Coordinates of C-alpha atoms and ligand atoms in Angstrom, one line a residue:
M43 CA -24.1 -38.7 -70.3
K44 CA -26.0 -41.1 -68.4
L45 CA -23.6 -42.7 -66.8
I46 CA -21.5 -40.2 -65.6
A47 CA -24.6 -38.5 -64.0
L48 CA -25.2 -41.8 -62.3
V49 CA -21.2 -41.6 -60.7
I50 CA -21.9 -37.8 -59.2
L51 CA -24.8 -39.2 -57.5
A52 CA -23.5 -41.9 -55.7
T53 CA -20.2 -39.8 -54.1
L54 CA -22.2 -37.6 -53.1
S55 CA -24.9 -39.6 -50.8
A56 CA -21.2 -41.9 -50.6
S57 CA -20.0 -38.4 -48.2
I58 CA -23.9 -37.3 -47.4
G59 CA -26.2 -39.3 -46.0
F60 CA -28.9 -39.3 -43.2
S61 CA -28.3 -42.6 -41.5
Q62 CA -24.2 -40.9 -40.6
I63 CA -25.8 -39.4 -37.3
P64 CA -25.2 -41.6 -34.4
E65 CA -28.2 -42.6 -32.5
H66 CA -26.5 -43.0 -29.2
R67 CA -28.2 -42.7 -26.3
H68 CA -26.8 -41.6 -23.0
S69 CA -28.6 -43.7 -20.0
V70 CA -28.9 -41.5 -16.9
V71 CA -31.0 -38.2 -19.6
E72 CA -32.9 -41.2 -21.3
E73 CA -33.9 -42.2 -17.1
I74 CA -34.3 -38.4 -16.5
V75 CA -37.1 -38.0 -19.7
Q76 CA -38.5 -41.4 -17.8
E77 CA -39.2 -39.6 -14.4
I78 CA -41.3 -36.9 -15.7
S79 CA -45.2 -37.7 -14.3
V80 CA -47.4 -36.1 -16.7
D81 CA -50.0 -36.6 -13.3
N82 CA -47.2 -33.9 -11.5
I83 CA -48.0 -31.7 -14.5
E84 CA -51.8 -32.0 -14.4
R85 CA -51.1 -31.4 -10.9
I86 CA -49.5 -28.1 -11.6
V87 CA -51.8 -26.4 -13.9
E88 CA -55.0 -27.3 -12.2
R89 CA -53.5 -26.0 -8.4
L90 CA -52.4 -22.8 -10.8
V91 CA -55.5 -22.3 -12.4
A92 CA -57.1 -22.4 -9.2
F93 CA -55.5 -19.4 -7.8
H94 CA -58.0 -17.1 -10.6
T95 CA -56.0 -14.7 -11.5
R96 CA -52.3 -14.3 -11.7
H97 CA -52.0 -11.1 -13.3
T98 CA -49.0 -8.9 -12.9
L99 CA -51.3 -6.7 -10.9
S100 CA -53.3 -8.6 -9.0
D101 CA -54.0 -8.9 -5.3
T102 CA -50.1 -9.6 -3.8
S103 CA -51.5 -10.2 -0.2
H104 CA -55.2 -11.6 -0.1
P105 CA -54.2 -16.5 0.8
D106 CA -55.2 -17.8 -2.0
I107 CA -56.2 -15.6 -4.5
G108 CA -54.0 -13.0 -7.1
I109 CA -50.2 -13.4 -8.2
G110 CA -48.4 -13.0 -4.6
A111 CA -50.4 -16.4 -3.4
A112 CA -49.7 -18.3 -7.3
R113 CA -45.9 -17.5 -6.7
R114 CA -46.0 -18.6 -3.3
W115 CA -47.3 -22.2 -4.2
I116 CA -44.7 -22.6 -6.9
K117 CA -41.9 -21.2 -4.5
R118 CA -42.8 -24.1 -1.7
E119 CA -43.0 -26.5 -4.8
F120 CA -39.7 -26.5 -5.9
E121 CA -38.4 -26.0 -1.9
D122 CA -40.1 -29.3 -1.6
Y123 CA -38.7 -30.3 -4.6
S124 CA -35.3 -29.2 -3.1
R125 CA -36.1 -30.9 -0.3
A126 CA -36.9 -34.3 -1.6
A127 CA -33.5 -33.6 -3.8
G128 CA -31.3 -33.7 -0.4
G129 CA -31.8 -30.1 -1.0
R130 CA -29.8 -29.1 -4.0
L131 CA -32.1 -25.8 -5.3
N132 CA -31.1 -22.6 -4.6
V133 CA -34.9 -21.3 -4.5
E134 CA -35.3 -17.5 -4.3
Y135 CA -37.4 -14.3 -5.7
H136 CA -35.8 -12.1 -7.8
R137 CA -37.9 -9.3 -6.7
F138 CA -37.7 -5.3 -8.3
I139 CA -39.8 -2.3 -8.5
A140 CA -41.2 -2.1 -12.5
E141 CA -41.8 1.3 -13.0
S142 CA -45.0 3.1 -14.8
Q143 CA -44.7 2.1 -18.8
P144 CA -48.1 1.4 -20.3
R145 CA -49.3 -1.5 -19.1
I146 CA -47.8 -0.7 -15.8
P147 CA -50.1 2.2 -14.5
E148 CA -47.6 3.4 -11.4
P149 CA -44.3 1.5 -10.1
T150 CA -45.6 -2.5 -9.2
E151 CA -43.7 -5.1 -8.0
I152 CA -42.6 -8.4 -9.8
V153 CA -41.3 -11.0 -8.3
N154 CA -39.3 -13.9 -10.2
V155 CA -39.4 -17.9 -8.5
V156 CA -36.2 -18.7 -9.1
A157 CA -34.7 -22.1 -8.4
T158 CA -30.5 -23.0 -8.8
L159 CA -29.6 -26.1 -9.3
P160 CA -25.4 -25.9 -9.5
G161 CA -23.5 -27.2 -11.7
K162 CA -20.5 -28.6 -10.6
L163 CA -18.1 -26.7 -12.4
S164 CA -17.7 -22.7 -11.2
G165 CA -16.0 -20.4 -11.7
D166 CA -13.9 -19.3 -15.2
R167 CA -15.3 -22.4 -16.0
E168 CA -19.6 -22.3 -15.4
R169 CA -22.5 -22.7 -17.9
V170 CA -25.8 -21.2 -17.2
Y171 CA -28.2 -23.1 -19.1
V172 CA -32.1 -21.2 -18.5
I173 CA -34.7 -22.2 -18.7
S174 CA -38.8 -20.9 -17.7
G175 CA -42.1 -20.3 -18.6
H176 CA -43.9 -17.4 -17.6
Y177 CA -47.2 -17.9 -14.3
D178 CA -48.6 -14.7 -14.5
S179 CA -51.7 -15.0 -16.7
R180 CA -54.2 -12.3 -18.5
V181 CA -57.6 -11.8 -20.1
S182 CA -59.7 -9.9 -22.8
D183 CA -58.6 -6.8 -20.9
I184 CA -54.2 -5.7 -20.1
M185 CA -54.9 -4.2 -17.5
D186 CA -58.0 -6.3 -16.1
A187 CA -56.7 -7.8 -13.0
E188 CA -59.4 -9.6 -11.5
S189 CA -61.0 -11.3 -13.7
F190 CA -61.1 -15.1 -13.9
A191 CA -57.8 -15.2 -15.8
P192 CA -57.4 -19.2 -15.9
G193 CA -53.7 -19.1 -18.2
A194 CA -54.1 -22.7 -18.2
N195 CA -52.4 -22.6 -21.5
D196 CA -51.1 -19.5 -21.2
D197 CA -48.6 -20.3 -19.3
A198 CA -49.3 -22.6 -16.7
S199 CA -48.3 -25.3 -19.3
G200 CA -44.9 -23.7 -19.8
T201 CA -44.9 -23.6 -15.7
A202 CA -45.8 -25.8 -15.6
V203 CA -42.8 -28.1 -17.7
V204 CA -40.4 -25.9 -15.8
M205 CA -41.6 -27.0 -12.6
E206 CA -41.2 -31.1 -13.5
L207 CA -37.8 -30.3 -14.9
A208 CA -36.5 -29.2 -11.2
R209 CA -38.6 -32.2 -9.8
V210 CA -36.7 -34.6 -11.4
M211 CA -33.6 -32.9 -12.5
S212 CA -32.4 -31.8 -9.6
N213 CA -32.0 -35.6 -8.4
Y214 CA -28.7 -35.6 -10.7
E215 CA -25.8 -34.2 -11.0
F216 CA -24.6 -32.4 -13.8
D217 CA -21.6 -30.0 -14.6
A218 CA -23.5 -27.2 -16.2
T219 CA -25.6 -24.6 -13.5
I220 CA -29.3 -24.8 -14.5
V221 CA -31.9 -22.1 -14.0
F222 CA -35.2 -22.9 -13.7
M223 CA -36.9 -20.4 -14.4
A224 CA -41.1 -19.1 -13.1
V225 CA -41.4 -15.2 -14.4
A226 CA -43.7 -12.6 -14.3
G227 CA -44.7 -9.6 -16.0
E228 CA -44.8 -11.7 -19.4
E229 CA -47.9 -10.5 -20.4
Q230 CA -46.9 -7.0 -19.5
G231 CA -44.3 -6.5 -21.4
L232 CA -41.8 -9.0 -20.5
I233 CA -41.0 -7.0 -17.5
G234 CA -39.7 -10.2 -15.4
A235 CA -37.6 -11.6 -18.3
R236 CA -36.4 -8.7 -18.8
Q237 CA -35.1 -7.6 -15.9
W238 CA -32.9 -10.6 -14.7
A239 CA -31.9 -11.0 -17.9
T240 CA -30.4 -7.9 -17.7
D241 CA -29.1 -8.7 -13.8
A242 CA -27.4 -11.8 -15.2
Y243 CA -25.8 -9.5 -17.7
R244 CA -24.3 -7.3 -15.8
H245 CA -22.9 -10.2 -13.3
G246 CA -21.1 -11.3 -16.7
M247 CA -23.0 -14.7 -16.1
N248 CA -21.8 -17.1 -18.6
I249 CA -25.8 -18.2 -20.5
H250 CA -25.0 -20.3 -23.2
G251 CA -29.2 -21.1 -23.7
M252 CA -32.7 -20.1 -22.5
I253 CA -35.3 -22.1 -23.0
T254 CA -39.0 -20.6 -23.1
N255 CA -41.9 -22.6 -22.7
D256 CA -45.2 -20.2 -24.3
I257 CA -48.5 -21.9 -24.6
V258 CA -46.4 -26.0 -24.6
G259 CA -50.6 -27.8 -23.7
N260 CA -53.1 -27.4 -26.5
V261 CA -53.4 -29.8 -29.3
F262 CA -56.4 -28.4 -31.0
G263 CA -55.8 -25.9 -33.5
G264 CA -57.9 -22.6 -34.1
N265 CA -57.7 -23.8 -37.8
N266 CA -59.2 -27.4 -37.7
I267 CA -56.0 -30.3 -37.6
V268 CA -56.1 -31.5 -34.6
D269 CA -52.3 -32.9 -33.8
N270 CA -50.3 -34.0 -30.8
T271 CA -46.9 -35.4 -32.3
R272 CA -45.3 -32.2 -33.3
M273 CA -43.7 -28.1 -31.7
R274 CA -42.0 -26.1 -32.6
V275 CA -39.3 -24.3 -32.1
F276 CA -38.2 -20.7 -33.3
S277 CA -34.5 -19.3 -33.5
E278 CA -33.7 -16.0 -34.7
G279 CA -31.8 -16.5 -37.5
V280 CA -29.7 -12.9 -37.1
S281 CA -28.4 -11.5 -33.8
P282 CA -30.2 -8.4 -32.8
N283 CA -26.7 -6.9 -31.8
T284 CA -24.5 -7.8 -34.9
T285 CA -21.9 -5.5 -35.8
D286 CA -21.7 -4.3 -39.3
E287 CA -18.8 -5.9 -39.2
E288 CA -20.1 -9.8 -38.6
L289 CA -22.6 -8.5 -40.9
R290 CA -20.9 -8.7 -43.8
R291 CA -19.1 -12.1 -42.7
I292 CA -22.1 -13.4 -42.8
V293 CA -22.9 -12.1 -45.8
A294 CA -20.0 -13.6 -47.4
T295 CA -19.7 -16.9 -45.5
G296 CA -23.8 -17.4 -46.1
S297 CA -24.5 -17.9 -42.6
E298 CA -27.6 -16.1 -41.9
N299 CA -28.9 -19.8 -40.7
D300 CA -25.9 -20.5 -38.6
S301 CA -26.4 -18.5 -35.6
P302 CA -25.7 -19.5 -32.4
S303 CA -30.0 -19.5 -31.6
R304 CA -30.8 -21.5 -34.5
Q305 CA -27.7 -24.1 -33.2
L306 CA -29.2 -24.6 -30.5
A307 CA -32.4 -24.8 -32.1
R308 CA -31.2 -27.4 -34.1
Y309 CA -29.4 -29.3 -31.1
I310 CA -32.1 -29.7 -29.6
H311 CA -34.0 -30.5 -32.8
E312 CA -31.5 -33.4 -32.8
V313 CA -30.8 -35.1 -29.5
S314 CA -35.1 -34.9 -28.5
Q315 CA -35.3 -37.3 -31.8
R316 CA -32.7 -39.7 -29.9
Y317 CA -35.5 -39.6 -26.8
V318 CA -38.4 -38.6 -27.4
T319 CA -40.2 -40.6 -29.4
N320 CA -42.5 -40.4 -31.9
F321 CA -43.1 -36.8 -31.5
E322 CA -41.7 -33.4 -33.5
V323 CA -39.3 -30.9 -33.2
V324 CA -40.1 -28.4 -35.9
M325 CA -38.0 -25.9 -36.1
I326 CA -38.9 -22.1 -37.4
Y327 CA -36.6 -19.7 -38.5
R328 CA -38.7 -17.6 -36.3
R329 CA -37.3 -15.3 -33.6
D330 CA -41.8 -15.5 -32.2
R331 CA -44.6 -15.9 -34.8
Y332 CA -46.2 -12.7 -36.2
L333 CA -47.6 -9.9 -33.8
R334 CA -46.6 -12.3 -30.7
G335 CA -43.4 -12.1 -27.8
G336 CA -42.0 -13.6 -25.6
D337 CA -39.5 -13.5 -22.4
H338 CA -36.2 -15.3 -25.3
I339 CA -36.6 -11.8 -26.1
P340 CA -35.3 -9.7 -23.4
F341 CA -32.3 -12.3 -23.8
N342 CA -32.0 -12.6 -27.3
E343 CA -31.7 -8.3 -27.1
L344 CA -28.2 -8.9 -25.1
G345 CA -27.0 -11.4 -27.4
Y346 CA -26.9 -14.2 -25.6
P347 CA -29.1 -18.1 -27.5
A348 CA -32.3 -18.3 -27.1
I349 CA -35.2 -19.9 -29.0
R350 CA -38.8 -20.7 -27.7
F351 CA -41.0 -23.8 -27.6
T352 CA -44.9 -23.0 -28.2
E353 CA -48.0 -25.3 -29.7
M354 CA -47.5 -26.7 -33.2
N355 CA -50.7 -24.9 -34.4
E356 CA -52.8 -22.7 -31.6
N357 CA -56.1 -21.2 -31.0
F358 CA -56.4 -17.8 -30.0
N359 CA -60.7 -18.3 -28.4
W360 CA -58.8 -19.6 -25.6
Q361 CA -55.8 -17.4 -25.4
H362 CA -56.4 -14.2 -23.5
Q363 CA -59.9 -14.5 -23.9
D364 CA -62.7 -13.3 -21.0
V365 CA -63.7 -16.4 -19.6
R366 CA -67.4 -16.5 -21.7
I367 CA -69.2 -19.2 -24.1
E368 CA -70.5 -16.8 -27.2
E369 CA -73.2 -18.3 -30.1
G370 CA -72.4 -21.5 -28.6
I371 CA -68.1 -21.0 -28.8
Q372 CA -66.4 -21.4 -25.4
Y373 CA -64.0 -18.6 -25.1
G374 CA -61.0 -19.2 -22.9
D375 CA -58.1 -20.4 -21.5
L376 CA -59.4 -23.1 -19.2
P377 CA -57.3 -26.3 -18.7
E378 CA -59.6 -29.0 -20.7
F379 CA -57.9 -27.0 -23.4
V380 CA -54.7 -28.8 -22.2
D381 CA -53.3 -32.3 -23.8
Y382 CA -51.3 -32.8 -20.4
E383 CA -50.1 -35.7 -22.2
Y384 CA -49.0 -33.7 -24.7
T385 CA -46.8 -31.4 -22.0
A386 CA -45.5 -33.9 -21.1
N387 CA -44.0 -34.6 -24.0
V388 CA -42.8 -31.0 -24.8
T389 CA -41.1 -31.1 -21.2
R390 CA -39.6 -34.1 -22.1
V391 CA -38.1 -32.7 -24.9
N392 CA -36.5 -29.9 -22.4
A393 CA -35.6 -32.1 -20.0
A394 CA -33.2 -34.1 -23.0
S395 CA -32.1 -31.1 -24.5
L396 CA -32.1 -29.5 -21.5
A397 CA -29.6 -33.2 -19.5
S398 CA -27.3 -33.2 -22.9
L399 CA -26.9 -29.9 -23.3
A400 CA -25.9 -29.8 -19.0
L401 CA -23.3 -32.9 -19.7
A402 CA -22.0 -32.7 -22.3
P403 CA -18.6 -30.9 -22.9
P404 CA -18.6 -26.5 -23.4
P405 CA -18.7 -25.6 -27.2
P406 CA -15.4 -25.4 -29.0
V407 CA -14.3 -22.0 -28.8
N408 CA -11.9 -19.6 -32.1
A409 CA -13.4 -21.6 -34.7
G410 CA -12.2 -21.0 -37.6
I411 CA -12.5 -22.4 -41.1
D412 CA -8.7 -22.0 -43.5
I413 CA -9.7 -19.9 -46.3
S414 CA -5.7 -18.7 -47.2
R415 CA -6.2 -19.8 -50.9
L416 CA -8.0 -22.1 -53.0
E417 CA -9.1 -25.8 -52.4
H418 CA -11.0 -28.7 -52.9
D419 CA -10.4 -29.5 -49.2
T420 CA -12.3 -28.4 -46.5
T421 CA -9.3 -27.2 -42.6
L422 CA -10.9 -26.5 -39.8
R423 CA -9.3 -25.0 -37.1
W424 CA -10.6 -24.4 -32.9
E425 CA -9.6 -24.1 -29.9
H426 CA -11.3 -26.1 -26.5
D427 CA -11.5 -25.0 -22.9
G428 CA -13.3 -26.9 -21.7
T429 CA -12.9 -29.3 -18.6
G430 CA -10.2 -31.3 -19.7
E431 CA -9.4 -32.8 -22.8
P432 CA -12.9 -33.4 -24.9
A433 CA -12.3 -37.7 -26.0
G434 CA -13.0 -35.1 -29.5
F435 CA -15.0 -33.6 -32.0
Y436 CA -17.8 -33.8 -34.5
I437 CA -17.2 -32.5 -37.8
C438 CA -20.1 -30.9 -38.8
I439 CA -21.5 -30.8 -42.9
R440 CA -24.7 -30.0 -44.3
E441 CA -25.2 -29.5 -47.9
T442 CA -26.2 -24.7 -47.9
T443 CA -30.3 -25.3 -48.5
A444 CA -30.1 -28.3 -46.3
P445 CA -32.6 -27.6 -42.5
Q446 CA -29.9 -29.9 -39.8
W447 CA -26.3 -31.0 -40.7
Q448 CA -26.6 -33.9 -42.5
R449 CA -22.7 -35.9 -41.4
K450 CA -20.9 -36.6 -38.6
M451 CA -17.2 -37.4 -38.9
F452 CA -15.6 -37.6 -35.8
V453 CA -12.1 -37.6 -34.6
S454 CA -10.9 -37.6 -32.3
T455 CA -8.2 -35.1 -30.0
A456 CA -5.1 -37.6 -31.6
E457 CA -6.4 -37.6 -34.6
A458 CA -7.0 -33.3 -34.6
A459 CA -4.5 -31.9 -32.2
G460 CA -2.4 -29.2 -33.9
D461 CA 0.7 -27.0 -33.0
D462 CA 0.3 -25.0 -30.1
D463 CA -2.7 -26.5 -28.0
R464 CA -5.1 -25.7 -31.5
Y465 CA -7.1 -28.4 -32.6
Q466 CA -6.8 -28.9 -37.1
Y467 CA -8.6 -30.8 -39.6
T468 CA -9.1 -31.8 -42.8
V469 CA -11.7 -32.7 -44.1
G470 CA -10.5 -34.2 -48.3
G471 CA -12.5 -34.3 -51.3
I472 CA -15.3 -31.9 -49.8
S473 CA -15.1 -28.4 -50.2
K474 CA -16.0 -25.6 -49.0
D475 CA -17.8 -23.2 -51.9
N476 CA -20.4 -25.6 -51.9
Y477 CA -21.6 -26.8 -47.8
N478 CA -21.5 -25.8 -44.7
F479 CA -19.7 -26.5 -41.5
G480 CA -19.1 -26.6 -38.0
I481 CA -18.0 -28.3 -35.5
Q482 CA -19.1 -30.2 -31.8
A483 CA -17.6 -31.3 -29.1
V484 CA -17.8 -34.6 -27.7
G485 CA -17.1 -36.2 -23.6
D486 CA -15.9 -39.0 -22.1
N487 CA -19.4 -39.9 -21.8
G488 CA -21.1 -39.7 -25.6
L489 CA -22.4 -36.1 -25.2
H490 CA -21.6 -33.7 -27.5
S491 CA -21.6 -30.1 -27.4
V492 CA -24.3 -27.2 -30.0
T493 CA -22.6 -27.0 -33.3
V494 CA -20.2 -23.6 -33.9
F495 CA -19.9 -22.4 -36.8
P496 CA -15.6 -21.4 -38.3
D497 CA -15.6 -17.7 -38.9
P498 CA -12.6 -17.4 -42.6
V499 CA -8.9 -17.5 -40.9
R500 CA -5.8 -17.5 -42.7
Ligands
ZN289 ZN1 -47.2 -16.7 -22.7

């Protein structure tokens, strides 16, 4: 009995092991990560705080105070970055009138500041990644548009992440288009992001992923835990516009943990380990925290893969609070509670993920797992309509209870070539009944796409 058990264990660890995830680093991605500047992030947060309030309903005409002055400054900064990079960013206001609603007493103009770095691929082949932070702020009373609302962490920190990414990444060329966005109206109900996402959807924009950075600068948790080495990525497990048929398939295949948003989170977890040392991205299997929301949600609701970055341990005394001292406790979202080294690491995670995604081939399409007969092998089929042929593909494998892909097998394009421009590969001896499978496309540069989960096919 003992002998048999040993043999089984040995087989398992030979087929599924952590050591088999490739650790190849791409020099351009590495360079981008290294160029992230702590000083620039600090400068941006301090400058945003100096507008006194950035409440969505605050003054828009004053030269130094209110949301109008803040957005003019953000736009000028984006324009400066663009100039320094040879004019490669398209900087513009995305403006619209928000109708009256619970947190907007009368129709109000909302303005998002958007800097787009066009990718090399356009038309049908254009892929877009969106990265956002919200530049509006608030105090205890959500309708108070005049009190000091520094919003250093919520969300000058996320805005600084986005701006620093735009500064650094605009000096490089990517296959995919990257949209850097500082949005307004988040605190009033995700208004700015929702309108931008809706307009993008109407225009048929091919958004492959969206990341919101919101509350990404504090390391002193209200729970007394101090942790500057971890951040959270929130991702939904099932898209809210899943059809009944898709839902039945999710139940049948056990793919409730393999939504496109979760694959994006998993990708970020994997890539950041490769480029950002002594820093961990912790996956949370939830769309957002309880009682809270963020700018990724309107994107999720339209069916786009979208996730949220937030610090590991929040401090609620320093969010959405009037700046005051009560019984010796300082309340308010002040810049002294932002750790700029930590925010820079969050920025590096964004940079590594975005650069890898935007330089990698697009993911495979029409991915299927053959269920036409009972067998102990697993056959996968897929197509790829990217830019020319990729170098190959990774077949990703993990136990059904494992959070991350545990093994990746490289299969060259030639090895996987099947009939009629379809690719096909059979993984011998690993049963689809016991593992989850996925497929990534791999470029000549070694960078890979997000994972696609195959649907059952006959
Ligand atoms: Zn926020």
